[in-house]
Tab-separated table of C-alpha atoms in Angstrom:
chain	number	residue	atom	x	y	z
A	16	MET	CA	-9.792	-5.829	-27.318
A	17	ARG	CA	-7.236	-3.086	-26.776
A	18	TRP	CA	-5.750	-3.353	-30.333
A	19	LYS	CA	-6.734	-4.116	-33.906
A	20	GLN	CA	-3.170	-4.603	-35.247
A	21	ARG	CA	-0.012	-5.428	-33.481
A	22	PRO	CA	3.651	-4.506	-34.209
A	23	GLU	CA	5.440	-6.693	-36.782
A	24	GLY	CA	7.275	-9.578	-35.072
A	25	SER	CA	5.603	-8.938	-31.669
A	26	ASN	CA	3.791	-11.631	-29.632
A	27	TRP	CA	0.769	-9.484	-28.605
A	28	GLY	CA	-2.192	-11.855	-28.071
A	29	ASP	CA	-0.106	-15.049	-28.353
A	30	PHE	CA	-0.782	-15.751	-24.696
A	31	GLY	CA	-4.228	-14.280	-24.510
A	32	PRO	CA	-5.612	-10.747	-24.814
A	33	ASP	CA	-5.046	-9.859	-21.166
A	34	ASP	CA	-1.662	-11.527	-20.647
A	35	GLN	CA	0.923	-9.507	-18.708
A	36	LEU	CA	3.869	-11.909	-18.795
A	37	GLY	CA	4.905	-12.318	-22.411
A	38	ARG	CA	7.383	-15.076	-23.053
A	39	VAL	CA	7.778	-15.637	-19.356
A	40	ASN	CA	4.731	-17.837	-19.975
A	41	LEU	CA	7.156	-20.322	-21.515
A	42	ILE	CA	8.623	-21.071	-18.108
A	43	GLY	CA	6.605	-23.950	-16.788
A	44	PRO	CA	7.197	-27.004	-14.532
A	45	GLU	CA	9.293	-28.671	-17.225
A	46	GLN	CA	11.713	-25.747	-17.372
A	47	VAL	CA	11.983	-25.590	-13.555
A	48	VAL	CA	12.941	-29.335	-13.483
A	49	LYS	CA	15.471	-28.749	-16.288
A	50	GLY	CA	17.019	-25.993	-14.236
A	51	ALA	CA	17.215	-28.190	-11.143
A	52	ARG	CA	18.914	-30.918	-13.134
A	53	GLU	CA	21.686	-28.497	-14.170
A	54	ILE	CA	22.818	-28.146	-10.556
A	55	GLN	CA	26.218	-29.844	-9.995
A	56	VAL	CA	28.021	-28.138	-7.077
A	57	GLY	CA	25.176	-26.174	-5.328
A	58	ILE	CA	26.995	-22.844	-5.178
A	59	SER	CA	24.751	-19.771	-5.221
A	60	PHE	CA	25.993	-16.425	-6.549
A	61	CYS	CA	24.432	-12.965	-7.094
A	62	LEU	CA	23.890	-11.609	-10.574
A	63	SER	CA	23.083	-8.029	-9.500
A	64	MET	CA	25.451	-5.110	-8.674
A	65	PRO	CA	25.397	-3.390	-5.353
A	66	LEU	CA	22.516	-0.907	-5.080
A	67	ASP	CA	24.846	2.085	-4.807
A	68	TYR	CA	26.631	1.430	-8.067
A	69	PRO	CA	27.554	2.943	-10.472
A	70	GLY	CA	27.831	5.937	-8.210
A	71	GLY	CA	26.749	9.590	-8.523
A	72	ASN	CA	24.321	10.465	-11.314
A	73	LYS	CA	26.711	11.187	-14.253
A	74	LEU	CA	25.391	8.296	-16.361
A	75	ASN	CA	21.766	9.579	-16.043
A	76	PRO	CA	20.939	12.811	-14.265
A	77	ARG	CA	17.456	11.488	-13.416
A	78	ARG	CA	18.727	8.527	-11.424
A	79	HIS	CA	20.310	8.898	-7.977
A	80	PRO	CA	21.854	6.508	-5.466
A	81	PRO	CA	19.513	4.983	-2.924
A	82	GLN	CA	18.837	6.973	0.302
A	83	LEU	CA	18.604	4.790	3.431
A	84	ARG	CA	16.920	6.413	6.419
A	85	PRO	CA	15.371	5.348	9.664
A	86	THR	CA	11.615	5.631	10.224
A	87	PHE	CA	10.379	8.438	12.413
A	88	ARG	CA	7.638	8.923	14.962
A	89	ASP	CA	7.118	12.428	16.437
A	90	ASP	CA	10.444	13.398	14.763
A	91	ILE	CA	12.293	10.644	16.736
A	92	PRO	CA	14.363	8.296	14.534
A	93	TYR	CA	13.690	4.585	15.252
A	94	LEU	CA	17.263	3.310	14.847
A	95	ASN	CA	18.929	1.671	17.868
A	96	PHE	CA	15.824	2.965	19.639
A	97	PRO	CA	15.283	1.646	23.215
A	98	LEU	CA	11.580	0.780	23.579
A	99	ALA	CA	12.075	1.467	27.284
A	100	LYS	CA	11.863	5.117	26.341
A	101	VAL	CA	8.039	4.649	25.850
A	102	ASN	CA	7.586	1.610	28.139
A	103	PRO	CA	10.011	1.228	31.080
A	104	ALA	CA	9.317	-2.520	31.237
A	105	ALA	CA	10.382	-3.120	27.623
A	106	THR	CA	13.799	-4.478	26.777
A	107	ASP	CA	13.527	-4.314	22.914
A	108	VAL	CA	15.890	-2.219	20.841
A	109	ILE	CA	14.366	-1.253	17.511
A	110	SER	CA	15.949	-0.466	14.174
A	111	ASP	CA	13.408	0.302	11.382
A	112	ASP	CA	14.520	1.453	7.970
A	113	GLN	CA	13.053	3.077	4.956
A	114	VAL	CA	14.659	3.480	1.492
A	115	LEU	CA	14.125	5.813	-1.495
A	116	LEU	CA	15.304	3.765	-4.495
A	117	CYS	CA	15.582	4.515	-8.165
A	118	LEU	CA	14.664	1.214	-9.769
A	119	GLN	CA	16.786	1.950	-12.858
A	120	TYR	CA	19.889	3.111	-10.986
A	121	SER	CA	21.906	-0.092	-10.427
A	122	THR	CA	20.810	-3.544	-11.709
A	123	GLN	CA	17.509	-2.537	-13.211
A	124	TRP	CA	14.100	-3.837	-12.151
A	125	ASP	CA	12.383	-3.868	-15.528
A	126	SER	CA	8.891	-5.011	-16.294
A	127	LEU	CA	6.898	-4.881	-19.530
A	128	ALA	CA	5.718	-1.443	-18.372
A	129	HIS	CA	9.254	-0.067	-18.691
A	130	VAL	CA	9.336	0.590	-22.483
A	131	GLY	CA	6.487	1.017	-24.844
A	132	ALA	CA	6.282	2.626	-28.294
A	133	LEU	CA	4.341	4.999	-30.445
A	134	PHE	CA	2.289	2.608	-32.551
A	135	ASP	CA	-1.093	2.658	-34.385
A	136	ALA	CA	-2.698	-0.167	-32.458
A	137	ASP	CA	-6.272	1.056	-33.310
A	138	GLY	CA	-5.684	0.952	-37.023
A	139	ASP	CA	-6.952	4.493	-37.346
A	140	GLY	CA	-3.798	5.937	-38.963
A	141	ARG	CA	-2.651	7.642	-35.761
A	142	ALA	CA	0.033	6.277	-33.431
A	143	GLU	CA	-0.603	6.202	-29.705
A	144	ARG	CA	1.569	5.322	-26.717
A	145	VAL	CA	1.096	1.582	-26.064
A	146	TYR	CA	2.948	-1.160	-24.195
A	147	TYR	CA	2.924	-4.955	-24.572
A	148	ASN	CA	-0.544	-6.381	-25.573
A	149	GLY	CA	-1.798	-2.915	-26.218
A	150	PHE	CA	-1.923	-1.685	-22.636
A	151	ARG	CA	-2.153	2.099	-22.687
A	152	ALA	CA	-0.255	5.024	-21.296
A	153	ASN	CA	-2.184	6.804	-18.521
A	154	THR	CA	-4.925	4.225	-18.653
A	155	ASP	CA	-2.978	1.170	-17.518
A	156	VAL	CA	0.393	2.770	-16.824
A	157	VAL	CA	-0.370	5.982	-14.891
A	158	GLY	CA	1.840	8.909	-14.168
A	159	PRO	CA	1.506	12.397	-12.683
A	160	VAL	CA	1.151	14.009	-16.158
A	161	ASP	CA	-0.138	12.969	-19.531
A	162	TYR	CA	1.534	13.848	-22.801
A	163	ALA	CA	-1.351	14.516	-25.181
A	164	GLU	CA	-0.875	13.184	-28.770
A	165	ASP	CA	-3.281	15.859	-30.024
A	166	ASP	CA	-1.224	18.661	-28.459
A	167	HIS	CA	2.303	17.838	-29.647
A	168	PHE	CA	2.813	15.803	-26.483
A	169	GLU	CA	2.371	18.791	-24.223
A	170	ALA	CA	2.369	17.699	-20.523
A	171	HIS	CA	-0.984	17.998	-18.748
A	172	ASP	CA	-1.357	17.533	-15.002
A	173	CYS	CA	-3.374	14.448	-14.111
A	174	GLY	CA	-4.015	15.538	-10.541
A	175	HIS	CA	-2.118	12.665	-8.961
A	176	GLY	CA	0.711	14.761	-7.485
A	177	HIS	CA	3.978	12.912	-8.045
A	178	ALA	CA	2.438	9.491	-7.752
A	179	SER	CA	2.738	6.859	-10.445
A	180	HIS	CA	1.550	3.170	-10.709
A	181	ALA	CA	1.163	0.370	-13.209
A	182	ASP	CA	-2.264	-1.142	-13.111
A	183	ALA	CA	-1.041	-3.646	-15.714
A	184	LEU	CA	2.423	-5.050	-16.636
A	185	GLY	CA	3.988	-4.338	-13.220
A	186	ILE	CA	7.045	-6.268	-12.037
A	187	GLU	CA	4.852	-8.012	-9.361
A	188	ASN	CA	3.508	-10.240	-12.096
A	189	PHE	CA	6.923	-11.771	-12.624
A	190	ALA	CA	7.307	-12.251	-8.844
A	191	VAL	CA	3.981	-13.985	-8.563
A	192	LYS	CA	4.807	-16.223	-11.576
A	193	GLY	CA	8.259	-17.178	-10.264
A	194	MET	CA	11.369	-17.111	-12.393
A	195	GLN	CA	13.045	-20.476	-11.631
A	196	GLY	CA	14.331	-22.344	-14.592
A	197	ARG	CA	17.388	-23.030	-16.736
A	198	GLY	CA	19.764	-20.111	-17.072
A	199	VAL	CA	21.937	-20.023	-20.217
A	200	LEU	CA	25.071	-17.838	-20.349
A	201	VAL	CA	26.375	-16.396	-23.639
A	202	ASP	CA	29.751	-14.774	-22.858
A	203	LEU	CA	30.045	-11.953	-25.453
A	204	ALA	CA	32.868	-10.254	-23.610
A	205	ASP	CA	34.980	-13.439	-23.832
A	206	VAL	CA	34.465	-13.555	-27.629
A	207	TYR	CA	34.540	-9.886	-28.555
A	208	GLY	CA	36.402	-8.185	-25.652
A	209	ASN	CA	35.479	-4.985	-23.818
A	210	ASP	CA	35.654	-2.495	-26.793
A	211	PHE	CA	32.426	-1.118	-27.892
A	212	ARG	CA	30.706	-3.265	-30.541
A	213	ASN	CA	27.134	-3.526	-31.805
A	214	VAL	CA	26.149	-7.242	-31.679
A	215	GLY	CA	23.673	-8.436	-34.227
A	216	TYR	CA	22.126	-11.806	-34.832
A	217	ASP	CA	25.106	-13.248	-36.671
A	218	ASP	CA	27.458	-12.112	-33.944
A	219	LEU	CA	25.251	-13.649	-31.244
A	220	MET	CA	25.114	-16.952	-33.123
A	221	ARG	CA	28.966	-16.980	-33.482
A	222	ALA	CA	29.405	-16.438	-29.777
A	223	MET	CA	26.951	-19.267	-29.002
A	224	GLN	CA	28.805	-21.601	-31.391
A	225	THR	CA	32.165	-20.634	-29.916
A	226	HIS	CA	31.110	-21.766	-26.461
A	227	ARG	CA	28.764	-24.522	-27.741
A	228	VAL	CA	25.765	-22.905	-26.112
A	229	GLU	CA	22.253	-24.156	-26.857
A	230	VAL	CA	19.154	-22.112	-25.968
A	231	GLU	CA	15.898	-24.106	-25.490
A	232	ARG	CA	12.318	-22.991	-25.271
A	233	GLY	CA	11.689	-21.406	-21.882
A	234	ASP	CA	15.335	-20.876	-21.060
A	235	MET	CA	16.531	-17.632	-19.342
A	236	LEU	CA	19.228	-16.133	-21.559
A	237	LEU	CA	22.006	-14.235	-19.777
A	238	LEU	CA	24.380	-12.110	-21.906
A	239	ARG	CA	27.733	-11.137	-20.385
A	240	THR	CA	28.860	-8.022	-22.066
A	241	GLY	CA	31.603	-7.058	-19.577
A	242	PHE	CA	29.794	-3.845	-18.660
A	243	ALA	CA	29.245	-4.721	-15.003
A	244	GLU	CA	32.950	-5.495	-14.456
A	245	VAL	CA	33.915	-2.108	-15.930
A	246	VAL	CA	31.384	-0.287	-13.709
A	247	LEU	CA	32.605	-2.107	-10.599
A	248	SER	CA	36.233	-1.368	-11.378
A	249	MET	CA	35.421	2.369	-11.161
A	250	GLN	CA	34.622	2.200	-7.447
A	251	ARG	CA	31.495	4.389	-7.549
A	252	ASN	CA	33.226	7.118	-9.559
A	253	PRO	CA	32.135	6.299	-13.106
A	254	ASP	CA	33.727	7.772	-16.206
A	255	GLU	CA	30.758	8.189	-18.501
A	256	ASN	CA	32.925	8.567	-21.564
A	257	VAL	CA	34.602	5.227	-20.988
A	258	LEU	CA	31.359	3.482	-20.156
A	259	HIS	CA	29.595	4.848	-23.174
A	260	HIS	CA	32.309	3.456	-25.363
A	261	SER	CA	32.781	0.096	-23.790
A	262	CYS	CA	31.413	-3.387	-24.183
A	263	CYS	CA	28.842	-5.034	-26.450
A	264	ALA	CA	25.431	-3.657	-27.222
A	265	LEU	CA	22.666	-5.706	-28.887
A	266	ASN	CA	20.989	-4.280	-31.993
């Protein structure tokens, strides 16, 4: 087993020692049927922001807008490319794209490998970098450098170049599982407005009571803070001071 003790309040091990889904395990056939029964008018709508929002990199200097480019062969871009150039009998016209995308830039693609913690999972009195269910930094979630606990977290080259990969807890686990079910909206912005406010448990319960919202086991909880609307209103020219002092934040 990867751990001898788990963080207080966590669900490490509740779904098995090798589980990579966490409470997504609660979404089963019953929850999918419940979600289908909620459908009344059959209208679909998107919950994500455009990939090129918020704009620039003022909010986080590490994160940049996506770069969309054609694929190349022999330095020739394959966009509106007439295949007759290589085969006179061909009539196809080819457009073939590639994209460099920061997964935390716009609507974030977060898995359980996104945030871990320093925690003494071994019970030896020393904290190590661990993720859900005790999966380890640079054993299961691998990057180009390792930050050695014994050396004041000094960075050491792992010999992978700039490559990184999650051998456990990757977002593909959610995709394979499937995320259909009952979505439940708690509209914090409607209750508390768009001024900055830390929302604790009591505040969350008050908002749910205001709108008569009930959350059941296996539901997918959506919290509307108003932040997305503020970002979109800035038309890809974000004011970081305004954004950092707007909307609700859970604590």
